[in-house]
């Protein structure tokens, strides 16, 4: 059963990839397993365009880029010379620390540029003022904030949703969710009751909970919680529900393998970040030693790093965070590289702002998306109108909003209450 679960995940990803003719073995005439072909194909993904902007025949000159703030909420507003507007809400947990990078290192570069050149501009702004020295979420979160506003703008002009800007086919108009939980610090018994409460509220058919102590060098929090909780979750929910576990890099390879084998006994469906995120070779060691699929990539800032993790089969499931990794365009390249190797993409999404909404649009366009995606509920503190989706989990699924751009409208009075950040 355990091995069959792992094989099923990989077969599902390969079936989804079959429709991606640009990356299929039929288009190359070579076997997917050939190493030389793999490397050429991975590199081709990195050079081929992502955005579909055929409808936009004329330049979309960016006239203004503004970062607006009210308290700890940040909105990016982009306006074109023709008067079109795009808005995004940032990852506020990070932007409250990072807004000077947006204002001083990103915003000035894009004034007067053609928004249709976004993919080329991503490469250029990385070098501008030596921004590559900031690579990690310090740079990528502000840049993703701008990208989401630009995609909202381009989507409105092209009459396409954000997802439709990324792929010719909308593969997932509805997103099946897994209920994410974090009750470290509570006993196994306290944790399981809280996990069950939230799963029942969303009717999710999958869940994820935390094990270990977060980058803790094998310490549990509290001691004994993980080994008690792993069997308890399966016993409480039965054999039908899909169960994921996230260690947030808690373990050394030896301990990670031991915990992974315990998860195997209870037929868990993936094991996230078993060792610290930048331990690439150790991640591969764990992946090869256990049968439960290993997921990771939430913290990965480098495209080349993802290329190595995918090529070397260090991960079974890739999890770029669309804020932490700099947006949907870069993340789509990761998803397509993973597709070449028959690996699913299950993006991580960090909290606050409208992160879950952006994640849904991204997943809608990913052919090799995993079966379930993270859900912690929507931010009800940001007033918006969504005529095509309740933005809530109904029967364990959330409908992706349709309509141009983001597909929702932020309350104009809410936006007007924000003030321009100048430095």
mmCIF file of C-alpha atoms in Angstrom:
data_model
loop_
_atom_site.group_PDB
_atom_site.id
_atom_site.type_symbol
_atom_site.label_atom_id
_atom_site.label_comp_id
_atom_site.label_asym_id
_atom_site.label_seq_id
_atom_site.Cartn_x
_atom_site.Cartn_y
_atom_site.Cartn_z
ATOM 1 C CA UNK A 1 0.000 0.000 0.000
ATOM 2 C CA UNK A 2 2.787 2.424 0.958
ATOM 3 C CA UNK A 3 4.747 1.933 -2.258
ATOM 4 C CA UNK A 4 1.533 2.047 -4.287
ATOM 5 C CA UNK A 5 0.681 5.488 -2.853
ATOM 6 C CA UNK A 6 4.044 6.854 -3.973
ATOM 7 C CA UNK A 7 3.684 5.310 -7.438
ATOM 8 C CA UNK A 8 0.153 6.685 -7.732
ATOM 9 C CA UNK A 9 1.361 10.240 -7.094
ATOM 10 C CA UNK A 10 4.018 9.903 -9.768
ATOM 11 C CA UNK A 11 1.636 8.296 -12.276
ATOM 12 C CA UNK A 12 -0.892 11.087 -11.715
ATOM 13 C CA UNK A 13 1.730 13.738 -12.422
ATOM 14 C CA UNK A 14 2.862 11.972 -15.584
ATOM 15 C CA UNK A 15 -0.703 11.716 -16.839
ATOM 16 C CA UNK A 16 -1.188 15.443 -16.335
ATOM 17 C CA UNK A 17 2.041 16.167 -18.148
ATOM 18 C CA UNK A 18 0.912 14.204 -21.195
ATOM 19 C CA UNK A 19 -1.125 17.204 -22.326
ATOM 20 C CA UNK A 20 1.876 19.528 -22.205
ATOM 21 C CA UNK A 21 3.013 18.787 -25.745
ATOM 22 C CA UNK A 22 5.854 21.287 -25.650
ATOM 23 C CA UNK A 23 7.525 19.100 -23.049
ATOM 24 C CA UNK A 24 6.415 15.599 -24.048
ATOM 25 C CA UNK A 25 8.687 12.810 -25.201
ATOM 26 C CA UNK A 26 6.715 12.685 -28.470
ATOM 27 C CA UNK A 27 7.962 16.182 -29.367
ATOM 28 C CA UNK A 28 11.599 15.245 -28.846
ATOM 29 C CA UNK A 29 11.638 11.627 -29.966
ATOM 30 C CA UNK A 30 13.896 10.738 -27.057
ATOM 31 C CA UNK A 31 13.277 8.862 -23.838
ATOM 32 C CA UNK A 32 12.509 11.022 -20.794
ATOM 33 C CA UNK A 33 15.073 9.073 -18.773
ATOM 34 C CA UNK A 34 18.056 9.986 -20.944
ATOM 35 C CA UNK A 35 20.268 12.232 -18.858
ATOM 36 C CA UNK A 36 21.437 14.398 -21.733
ATOM 37 C CA UNK A 37 17.894 14.958 -22.904
ATOM 38 C CA UNK A 38 16.823 15.808 -19.360
ATOM 39 C CA UNK A 39 19.448 18.491 -18.976
ATOM 40 C CA UNK A 40 18.665 20.014 -22.357
ATOM 41 C CA UNK A 41 14.944 19.929 -21.601
ATOM 42 C CA UNK A 42 15.371 21.496 -18.158
ATOM 43 C CA UNK A 43 17.439 24.295 -19.651
ATOM 44 C CA UNK A 44 14.869 24.826 -22.400
ATOM 45 C CA UNK A 45 12.153 25.350 -19.793
ATOM 46 C CA UNK A 46 14.251 28.132 -18.298
ATOM 47 C CA UNK A 47 14.480 29.984 -21.617
ATOM 48 C CA UNK A 48 10.982 29.533 -23.033
ATOM 49 C CA UNK A 49 8.380 32.243 -22.309
ATOM 50 C CA UNK A 50 5.590 31.673 -19.821
ATOM 51 C CA UNK A 51 3.149 34.562 -20.309
ATOM 52 C CA UNK A 52 0.489 34.400 -23.049
ATOM 53 C CA UNK A 53 -0.066 37.978 -24.200
ATOM 54 C CA UNK A 54 -1.106 37.552 -27.861
ATOM 55 C CA UNK A 55 -4.073 39.891 -27.421
ATOM 56 C CA UNK A 56 -1.869 42.814 -26.415
ATOM 57 C CA UNK A 57 -0.606 44.239 -29.717
ATOM 58 C CA UNK A 58 0.448 47.649 -28.402
ATOM 59 C CA UNK A 59 2.942 48.515 -25.659
ATOM 60 C CA UNK A 60 1.646 48.770 -22.086
ATOM 61 C CA UNK A 61 3.860 51.562 -20.782
ATOM 62 C CA UNK A 62 4.100 51.627 -16.986
ATOM 63 C CA UNK A 63 3.539 55.201 -15.864
ATOM 64 C CA UNK A 64 3.414 54.770 -12.079
ATOM 65 C CA UNK A 65 4.290 52.097 -9.537
ATOM 66 C CA UNK A 66 3.092 52.809 -5.995
ATOM 67 C CA UNK A 67 3.271 50.988 -2.705
ATOM 68 C CA UNK A 68 0.373 51.944 -0.444
ATOM 69 C CA UNK A 69 0.227 51.314 3.279
ATOM 70 C CA UNK A 70 -2.340 51.328 6.055
ATOM 71 C CA UNK A 71 -0.959 49.937 9.302
ATOM 72 C CA UNK A 72 0.695 46.664 8.371
ATOM 73 C CA UNK A 73 -1.310 46.170 5.161
ATOM 74 C CA UNK A 74 0.458 46.908 1.867
ATOM 75 C CA UNK A 75 -1.147 47.337 -1.570
ATOM 76 C CA UNK A 76 0.781 47.699 -4.808
ATOM 77 C CA UNK A 77 -0.865 49.852 -7.504
ATOM 78 C CA UNK A 78 0.436 49.938 -11.079
ATOM 79 C CA UNK A 79 -0.970 52.304 -13.709
ATOM 80 C CA UNK A 80 -0.273 52.400 -17.422
ATOM 81 C CA UNK A 81 -0.054 55.542 -19.546
ATOM 82 C CA UNK A 82 -3.429 54.614 -21.032
ATOM 83 C CA UNK A 83 -5.023 54.733 -17.567
ATOM 84 C CA UNK A 84 -5.345 50.969 -16.900
ATOM 85 C CA UNK A 85 -4.724 49.866 -13.325
ATOM 86 C CA UNK A 86 -3.579 46.729 -11.554
ATOM 87 C CA UNK A 87 -3.621 46.073 -7.806
ATOM 88 C CA UNK A 88 -2.125 43.480 -5.496
ATOM 89 C CA UNK A 89 -1.978 42.877 -1.761
ATOM 90 C CA UNK A 90 1.452 41.909 -0.470
ATOM 91 C CA UNK A 91 2.644 39.288 1.956
ATOM 92 C CA UNK A 92 2.202 41.730 4.794
ATOM 93 C CA UNK A 93 4.049 39.644 7.385
ATOM 94 C CA UNK A 94 7.213 40.158 5.349
ATOM 95 C CA UNK A 95 6.571 43.488 3.606
ATOM 96 C CA UNK A 96 6.364 45.415 6.867
ATOM 97 C CA UNK A 97 10.100 44.708 7.133
ATOM 98 C CA UNK A 98 10.978 44.801 3.432
ATOM 99 C CA UNK A 99 9.136 47.815 1.988
ATOM 100 C CA UNK A 100 12.339 49.928 1.638
ATOM 101 C CA UNK A 101 13.650 47.340 -0.859
ATOM 102 C CA UNK A 102 10.484 47.713 -2.927
ATOM 103 C CA UNK A 103 10.637 51.518 -2.905
ATOM 104 C CA UNK A 104 14.374 51.951 -3.457
ATOM 105 C CA UNK A 105 15.524 48.886 -5.389
ATOM 106 C CA UNK A 106 12.523 47.729 -7.447
ATOM 107 C CA UNK A 107 9.979 50.497 -8.015
ATOM 108 C CA UNK A 108 12.286 52.942 -9.893
ATOM 109 C CA UNK A 109 13.428 50.321 -12.415
ATOM 110 C CA UNK A 110 9.981 49.653 -13.863
ATOM 111 C CA UNK A 111 8.809 53.217 -14.560
ATOM 112 C CA UNK A 112 8.542 53.732 -18.318
ATOM 113 C CA UNK A 113 8.922 50.023 -19.162
ATOM 114 C CA UNK A 114 6.553 47.999 -21.349
ATOM 115 C CA UNK A 115 4.712 45.610 -19.014
ATOM 116 C CA UNK A 116 4.449 43.065 -21.832
ATOM 117 C CA UNK A 117 8.220 42.557 -21.419
ATOM 118 C CA UNK A 118 7.765 41.357 -17.847
ATOM 119 C CA UNK A 119 9.813 38.172 -18.260
ATOM 120 C CA UNK A 120 12.785 40.024 -19.725
ATOM 121 C CA UNK A 121 12.434 42.703 -17.059
ATOM 122 C CA UNK A 122 12.645 40.048 -14.327
ATOM 123 C CA UNK A 123 16.146 39.221 -15.517
ATOM 124 C CA UNK A 124 17.157 42.878 -15.779
ATOM 125 C CA UNK A 125 15.879 44.004 -12.366
ATOM 126 C CA UNK A 126 17.805 41.127 -10.798
ATOM 127 C CA UNK A 127 21.025 42.826 -11.937
ATOM 128 C CA UNK A 128 19.821 46.438 -11.416
ATOM 129 C CA UNK A 129 21.684 48.016 -8.480
ATOM 130 C CA UNK A 130 23.189 44.541 -7.818
ATOM 131 C CA UNK A 131 19.841 43.261 -6.560
ATOM 132 C CA UNK A 132 21.109 39.702 -6.981
ATOM 133 C CA UNK A 133 23.020 40.248 -3.744
ATOM 134 C CA UNK A 134 19.647 40.362 -1.983
ATOM 135 C CA UNK A 135 18.449 37.056 -3.413
ATOM 136 C CA UNK A 136 16.048 35.406 -1.001
ATOM 137 C CA UNK A 137 12.657 36.504 0.258
ATOM 138 C CA UNK A 138 14.108 39.971 1.020
ATOM 139 C CA UNK A 139 14.123 40.608 -2.729
ATOM 140 C CA UNK A 140 11.590 38.104 -4.064
ATOM 141 C CA UNK A 141 8.638 39.083 -1.825
ATOM 142 C CA UNK A 142 8.674 42.745 -2.953
ATOM 143 C CA UNK A 143 9.143 41.669 -6.572
ATOM 144 C CA UNK A 144 6.284 39.146 -6.388
ATOM 145 C CA UNK A 145 4.088 41.889 -4.941
ATOM 146 C CA UNK A 146 4.747 43.972 -8.038
ATOM 147 C CA UNK A 147 4.310 41.015 -10.384
ATOM 148 C CA UNK A 148 0.839 40.247 -9.058
ATOM 149 C CA UNK A 149 -0.223 43.855 -9.669
ATOM 150 C CA UNK A 150 1.261 43.741 -13.193
ATOM 151 C CA UNK A 151 -0.544 40.460 -13.942
ATOM 152 C CA UNK A 152 -3.779 42.023 -12.699
ATOM 153 C CA UNK A 153 -3.170 44.931 -15.086
ATOM 154 C CA UNK A 154 -2.262 42.714 -18.058
ATOM 155 C CA UNK A 155 -5.145 40.358 -17.377
ATOM 156 C CA UNK A 156 -7.643 43.197 -17.410
ATOM 157 C CA UNK A 157 -6.251 44.517 -20.699
ATOM 158 C CA UNK A 158 -6.156 41.052 -22.306
ATOM 159 C CA UNK A 159 -9.504 39.924 -20.893
ATOM 160 C CA UNK A 160 -7.857 36.939 -19.187
ATOM 161 C CA UNK A 161 -7.584 35.664 -15.649
ATOM 162 C CA UNK A 162 -4.128 35.463 -14.093
ATOM 163 C CA UNK A 163 -4.190 31.718 -14.647
ATOM 164 C CA UNK A 164 -5.044 32.136 -18.327
ATOM 165 C CA UNK A 165 -2.016 34.425 -18.707
ATOM 166 C CA UNK A 166 0.153 31.507 -17.563
ATOM 167 C CA UNK A 167 -1.285 28.601 -19.555
ATOM 168 C CA UNK A 168 -3.457 27.965 -22.593
ATOM 169 C CA UNK A 169 -5.605 25.558 -20.572
ATOM 170 C CA UNK A 170 -7.143 26.140 -17.147
ATOM 171 C CA UNK A 171 -6.531 22.710 -15.693
ATOM 172 C CA UNK A 172 -8.079 23.284 -12.277
ATOM 173 C CA UNK A 173 -11.094 25.644 -12.092
ATOM 174 C CA UNK A 174 -11.650 24.270 -8.594
ATOM 175 C CA UNK A 175 -8.913 23.605 -6.035
ATOM 176 C CA UNK A 176 -9.213 20.648 -3.658
ATOM 177 C CA UNK A 177 -7.750 21.808 -0.369
ATOM 178 C CA UNK A 178 -5.792 20.317 2.461
ATOM 179 C CA UNK A 179 -6.334 21.828 5.872
ATOM 180 C CA UNK A 180 -3.016 23.068 7.257
ATOM 181 C CA UNK A 181 -2.506 23.077 11.016
ATOM 182 C CA UNK A 182 0.281 24.180 13.346
ATOM 183 C CA UNK A 183 -0.060 23.189 16.972
ATOM 184 C CA UNK A 184 3.549 22.774 18.015
ATOM 185 C CA UNK A 185 3.837 23.408 21.715
ATOM 186 C CA UNK A 186 0.657 21.460 22.464
ATOM 187 C CA UNK A 187 0.485 17.807 23.423
ATOM 188 C CA UNK A 188 -0.469 15.155 20.871
ATOM 189 C CA UNK A 189 -3.906 14.860 22.480
ATOM 190 C CA UNK A 190 -4.556 18.616 22.373
ATOM 191 C CA UNK A 191 -3.240 18.821 18.808
ATOM 192 C CA UNK A 192 -5.442 16.058 17.417
ATOM 193 C CA UNK A 193 -8.636 17.635 18.746
ATOM 194 C CA UNK A 194 -7.773 20.994 17.167
ATOM 195 C CA UNK A 195 -6.763 19.355 13.876
ATOM 196 C CA UNK A 196 -10.064 17.499 13.718
ATOM 197 C CA UNK A 197 -12.060 20.666 14.453
ATOM 198 C CA UNK A 198 -10.557 22.576 11.525
ATOM 199 C CA UNK A 199 -10.722 19.673 9.098
ATOM 200 C CA UNK A 200 -14.420 19.202 9.803
ATOM 201 C CA UNK A 201 -15.107 22.919 9.288
ATOM 202 C CA UNK A 202 -13.649 22.934 5.771
ATOM 203 C CA UNK A 203 -14.757 19.388 4.823
ATOM 204 C CA UNK A 204 -11.231 18.890 3.517
ATOM 205 C CA UNK A 205 -10.271 15.412 2.353
ATOM 206 C CA UNK A 206 -6.623 16.013 3.203
ATOM 207 C CA UNK A 207 -4.690 17.599 6.054
ATOM 208 C CA UNK A 208 -1.169 18.610 7.007
ATOM 209 C CA UNK A 209 0.236 18.963 10.488
ATOM 210 C CA UNK A 210 3.601 19.839 12.017
ATOM 211 C CA UNK A 211 6.105 17.376 13.418
ATOM 212 C CA UNK A 212 9.394 18.045 15.175
ATOM 213 C CA UNK A 213 10.386 21.404 16.584
ATOM 214 C CA UNK A 214 11.236 23.558 13.509
ATOM 215 C CA UNK A 215 14.961 23.683 12.619
ATOM 216 C CA UNK A 216 15.480 22.120 16.041
ATOM 217 C CA UNK A 217 18.295 19.558 15.578
ATOM 218 C CA UNK A 218 16.055 16.598 16.497
ATOM 219 C CA UNK A 219 14.292 18.219 19.456
ATOM 220 C CA UNK A 220 10.526 17.713 19.671
ATOM 221 C CA UNK A 221 8.123 20.356 20.964
ATOM 222 C CA UNK A 222 6.978 19.171 23.467
ATOM 223 C CA UNK A 223 9.074 15.996 23.861
ATOM 224 C CA UNK A 224 7.334 12.859 22.584
ATOM 225 C CA UNK A 225 4.643 14.752 20.666
ATOM 226 C CA UNK A 226 5.607 13.629 17.163
ATOM 227 C CA UNK A 227 5.831 9.895 17.818
ATOM 228 C CA UNK A 228 2.492 9.968 19.653
ATOM 229 C CA UNK A 229 0.778 12.119 17.031
ATOM 230 C CA UNK A 230 1.764 10.253 13.859
ATOM 231 C CA UNK A 231 -0.301 7.127 14.645
ATOM 232 C CA UNK A 232 -2.992 9.164 16.403
ATOM 233 C CA UNK A 233 -3.810 11.241 13.305
ATOM 234 C CA UNK A 234 -4.273 8.137 11.151
ATOM 235 C CA UNK A 235 -6.333 6.407 13.813
ATOM 236 C CA UNK A 236 -8.589 9.445 14.300
ATOM 237 C CA UNK A 237 -9.239 10.077 10.581
ATOM 238 C CA UNK A 238 -9.140 6.560 9.170
ATOM 239 C CA UNK A 239 -7.705 5.248 5.928
ATOM 240 C CA UNK A 240 -9.552 7.497 3.475
ATOM 241 C CA UNK A 241 -8.130 10.899 4.325
ATOM 242 C CA UNK A 242 -4.839 12.054 2.797
ATOM 243 C CA UNK A 243 -2.258 12.992 5.434
ATOM 244 C CA UNK A 244 0.816 15.178 4.998
ATOM 245 C CA UNK A 245 3.398 16.035 7.660
ATOM 246 C CA UNK A 246 5.814 18.982 7.751
ATOM 247 C CA UNK A 247 8.943 18.985 9.894
ATOM 248 C CA UNK A 248 10.222 22.449 8.864
ATOM 249 C CA UNK A 249 13.769 21.098 8.757
ATOM 250 C CA UNK A 250 13.687 19.627 12.260
ATOM 251 C CA UNK A 251 15.944 16.628 11.751
ATOM 252 C CA UNK A 252 19.346 15.308 10.873
ATOM 253 C CA UNK A 253 19.214 12.752 8.022
ATOM 254 C CA UNK A 254 19.325 9.765 10.375
ATOM 255 C CA UNK A 255 16.465 11.027 12.524
ATOM 256 C CA UNK A 256 14.506 12.207 9.481
ATOM 257 C CA UNK A 257 14.689 8.702 8.031
ATOM 258 C CA UNK A 258 13.560 7.166 11.320
ATOM 259 C CA UNK A 259 10.554 9.504 11.527
ATOM 260 C CA UNK A 260 9.817 8.928 7.821
ATOM 261 C CA UNK A 261 9.705 5.176 8.318
ATOM 262 C CA UNK A 262 7.232 5.695 11.170
ATOM 263 C CA UNK A 263 5.053 7.712 8.760
ATOM 264 C CA UNK A 264 5.320 4.877 6.246
ATOM 265 C CA UNK A 265 3.764 2.492 8.771
ATOM 266 C CA UNK A 266 0.675 4.702 8.778
ATOM 267 C CA UNK A 267 0.548 5.339 5.006
ATOM 268 C CA UNK A 268 1.290 9.062 5.011
ATOM 269 C CA UNK A 269 1.200 10.815 1.649
ATOM 270 C CA UNK A 270 4.108 13.236 1.827
ATOM 271 C CA UNK A 271 6.835 14.344 4.197
ATOM 272 C CA UNK A 272 7.791 18.017 3.901
ATOM 273 C CA UNK A 273 11.264 19.447 4.618
ATOM 274 C CA UNK A 274 12.594 16.505 6.625
ATOM 275 C CA UNK A 275 16.005 18.197 7.021
ATOM 276 C CA UNK A 276 17.000 21.898 6.867
ATOM 277 C CA UNK A 277 15.988 23.364 3.510
ATOM 278 C CA UNK A 278 19.511 24.147 2.307
ATOM 279 C CA UNK A 279 20.836 20.642 3.023
ATOM 280 C CA UNK A 280 20.490 19.526 -0.593
ATOM 281 C CA UNK A 281 22.508 16.308 -0.493
ATOM 282 C CA UNK A 282 20.988 15.314 2.845
ATOM 283 C CA UNK A 283 17.503 15.875 1.419
ATOM 284 C CA UNK A 284 18.367 13.515 -1.421
ATOM 285 C CA UNK A 285 19.699 10.993 1.110
ATOM 286 C CA UNK A 286 16.379 10.971 2.974
ATOM 287 C CA UNK A 287 14.354 10.796 -0.244
ATOM 288 C CA UNK A 288 16.248 7.720 -1.418
ATOM 289 C CA UNK A 289 15.945 5.987 1.951
ATOM 290 C CA UNK A 290 12.162 6.092 2.410
ATOM 291 C CA UNK A 291 9.134 5.312 0.273
ATOM 292 C CA UNK A 292 6.912 8.177 1.427
ATOM 293 C CA UNK A 293 7.215 11.069 -1.097
ATOM 294 C CA UNK A 294 9.445 13.905 0.106
ATOM 295 C CA UNK A 295 8.271 17.466 -0.583
ATOM 296 C CA UNK A 296 10.199 20.723 -0.359
ATOM 297 C CA UNK A 297 11.136 24.052 -1.877
ATOM 298 C CA UNK A 298 9.232 26.526 0.303
ATOM 299 C CA UNK A 299 12.474 28.305 1.229
ATOM 300 C CA UNK A 300 14.350 27.804 -2.049
ATOM 301 C CA UNK A 301 15.349 31.186 -3.579
ATOM 302 C CA UNK A 302 17.367 29.971 -6.570
ATOM 303 C CA UNK A 303 16.167 28.721 -9.939
ATOM 304 C CA UNK A 304 19.412 26.799 -10.322
ATOM 305 C CA UNK A 305 18.860 25.295 -6.873
ATOM 306 C CA UNK A 306 15.456 23.996 -7.954
ATOM 307 C CA UNK A 307 17.013 22.654 -11.158
ATOM 308 C CA UNK A 308 19.480 20.602 -9.083
ATOM 309 C CA UNK A 309 16.800 19.328 -6.690
ATOM 310 C CA UNK A 310 14.639 18.228 -9.620
ATOM 311 C CA UNK A 311 17.396 16.778 -11.809
ATOM 312 C CA UNK A 312 18.935 14.840 -8.926
ATOM 313 C CA UNK A 313 15.556 13.510 -7.695
ATOM 314 C CA UNK A 314 16.232 15.029 -4.291
ATOM 315 C CA UNK A 315 12.513 15.876 -4.087
ATOM 316 C CA UNK A 316 9.439 13.945 -5.180
ATOM 317 C CA UNK A 317 7.152 16.984 -4.931
ATOM 318 C CA UNK A 318 8.188 20.623 -5.525
ATOM 319 C CA UNK A 319 6.754 23.428 -3.398
ATOM 320 C CA UNK A 320 7.828 26.872 -4.585
ATOM 321 C CA UNK A 321 6.249 29.644 -2.542
ATOM 322 C CA UNK A 322 4.950 32.151 -5.092
ATOM 323 C CA UNK A 323 5.820 35.074 -2.801
ATOM 324 C CA UNK A 324 9.130 33.783 -1.457
ATOM 325 C CA UNK A 325 10.265 32.716 -4.935
ATOM 326 C CA UNK A 326 9.435 35.963 -6.710
ATOM 327 C CA UNK A 327 6.086 35.376 -8.376
ATOM 328 C CA UNK A 328 4.058 33.114 -10.634
ATOM 329 C CA UNK A 329 6.287 33.343 -13.708
ATOM 330 C CA UNK A 330 9.367 31.989 -11.934
ATOM 331 C CA UNK A 331 7.285 29.403 -10.101
ATOM 332 C CA UNK A 332 5.749 28.179 -13.354
ATOM 333 C CA UNK A 333 9.233 27.409 -14.666
ATOM 334 C CA UNK A 334 9.801 25.251 -11.585
ATOM 335 C CA UNK A 335 6.481 23.464 -12.157
ATOM 336 C CA UNK A 336 7.417 22.766 -15.785
ATOM 337 C CA UNK A 337 10.854 21.465 -14.840
ATOM 338 C CA UNK A 338 9.183 19.163 -12.317
ATOM 339 C CA UNK A 339 6.731 17.992 -14.979
ATOM 340 C CA UNK A 340 9.601 16.779 -17.120
ATOM 341 C CA UNK A 341 10.555 14.380 -14.347
ATOM 342 C CA UNK A 342 7.002 13.316 -13.536
ATOM 343 C CA UNK A 343 6.903 15.266 -10.279
ATOM 344 C CA UNK A 344 3.845 17.139 -8.960
ATOM 345 C CA UNK A 345 3.937 20.808 -7.991
ATOM 346 C CA UNK A 346 2.118 21.657 -4.763
ATOM 347 C CA UNK A 347 3.049 25.295 -4.084
ATOM 348 C CA UNK A 348 3.549 26.518 -0.576
ATOM 349 C CA UNK A 349 1.747 29.716 0.293
ATOM 350 C CA UNK A 350 2.771 31.973 3.130
ATOM 351 C CA UNK A 351 0.109 33.621 5.224
ATOM 352 C CA UNK A 352 -1.390 37.125 5.347
ATOM 353 C CA UNK A 353 -2.651 39.328 2.536
ATOM 354 C CA UNK A 354 -4.321 37.565 -0.397
ATOM 355 C CA UNK A 355 -1.735 34.812 -0.718
ATOM 356 C CA UNK A 356 -4.304 32.029 -0.987
ATOM 357 C CA UNK A 357 -6.050 33.792 -3.846
ATOM 358 C CA UNK A 358 -2.812 34.126 -5.826
ATOM 359 C CA UNK A 359 -1.987 30.485 -5.102
ATOM 360 C CA UNK A 360 -5.345 29.398 -6.524
ATOM 361 C CA UNK A 361 -4.807 31.282 -9.781
ATOM 362 C CA UNK A 362 -1.346 29.765 -10.093
ATOM 363 C CA UNK A 363 -2.543 26.216 -9.422
ATOM 364 C CA UNK A 364 -5.354 26.613 -11.940
ATOM 365 C CA UNK A 365 -2.690 26.835 -14.678
ATOM 366 C CA UNK A 366 -0.360 24.041 -13.492
ATOM 367 C CA UNK A 367 -0.883 20.817 -15.448
ATOM 368 C CA UNK A 368 1.065 18.737 -12.926
ATOM 369 C CA UNK A 369 -0.492 20.276 -9.821
ATOM 370 C CA UNK A 370 -0.771 17.980 -6.830
ATOM 371 C CA UNK A 371 -4.179 16.655 -5.789
ATOM 372 C CA UNK A 372 -4.627 18.954 -2.754
ATOM 373 C CA UNK A 373 -3.419 22.454 -1.911
ATOM 374 C CA UNK A 374 -2.843 24.385 1.280
ATOM 375 C CA UNK A 375 -5.756 26.185 2.894
ATOM 376 C CA UNK A 376 -5.916 28.097 6.156
ATOM 377 C CA UNK A 377 -8.940 30.242 5.332
ATOM 378 C CA UNK A 378 -9.111 33.625 3.630
ATOM 379 C CA UNK A 379 -8.187 36.973 5.119
ATOM 380 C CA UNK A 380 -11.541 38.540 5.961
ATOM 381 C CA UNK A 381 -9.891 41.798 7.003
ATOM 382 C CA UNK A 382 -9.435 42.783 3.339
ATOM 383 C CA UNK A 383 -12.840 43.762 1.909
ATOM 384 C CA UNK A 384 -13.380 42.633 -1.656
ATOM 385 C CA UNK A 385 -16.100 41.553 -4.035
ATOM 386 C CA UNK A 386 -15.851 38.148 -5.695
ATOM 387 C CA UNK A 387 -18.909 37.541 -7.915
ATOM 388 C CA UNK A 388 -17.704 34.175 -9.226
ATOM 389 C CA UNK A 389 -16.465 32.459 -6.041
ATOM 390 C CA UNK A 390 -17.462 32.289 -2.396
ATOM 391 C CA UNK A 391 -13.723 32.034 -1.590
ATOM 392 C CA UNK A 392 -14.581 29.388 0.982
ATOM 393 C CA UNK A 393 -14.150 25.641 1.094
ATOM 394 C CA UNK A 394 -17.325 23.859 0.055
ATOM 395 C CA UNK A 395 -17.129 20.099 0.127
ATOM 396 C CA UNK A 396 -13.358 20.405 0.403
ATOM 397 C CA UNK A 397 -13.002 22.530 -2.757
ATOM 398 C CA UNK A 398 -12.603 26.241 -3.466
ATOM 399 C CA UNK A 399 -13.659 27.730 -6.813
ATOM 400 C CA UNK A 400 -11.031 29.874 -8.521
ATOM 401 C CA UNK A 401 -12.495 33.310 -9.375
ATOM 402 C CA UNK A 402 -12.957 33.962 -13.068
ATOM 403 C CA UNK A 403 -12.865 37.267 -14.873
ATOM 404 C CA UNK A 404 -9.961 39.456 -15.984
ATOM 405 C CA UNK A 405 -6.874 39.701 -13.811
ATOM 406 C CA UNK A 406 -7.395 38.691 -10.214
ATOM 407 C CA UNK A 407 -11.126 38.257 -10.791
ATOM 408 C CA UNK A 408 -12.049 40.177 -7.643
ATOM 409 C CA UNK A 409 -12.459 43.865 -6.825
ATOM 410 C CA UNK A 410 -10.916 45.434 -3.751
ATOM 411 C CA UNK A 411 -13.207 47.859 -1.920
ATOM 412 C CA UNK A 412 -12.273 51.325 -3.329
ATOM 413 C CA UNK A 413 -12.738 52.971 0.074
ATOM 414 C CA UNK A 414 -10.370 50.444 1.620
ATOM 415 C CA UNK A 415 -7.732 51.177 -1.022
ATOM 416 C CA UNK A 416 -8.249 54.957 -0.639
ATOM 417 C CA UNK A 417 -7.554 54.703 3.096
ATOM 418 C CA UNK A 418 -3.957 53.646 2.327
ATOM 419 C CA UNK A 419 -1.159 56.165 1.874
ATOM 420 C CA UNK A 420 1.764 56.105 -0.561
ATOM 421 C CA UNK A 421 5.023 54.837 0.926
ATOM 422 C CA UNK A 422 7.896 57.129 -0.056
ATOM 423 C CA UNK A 423 10.879 55.498 1.629
#
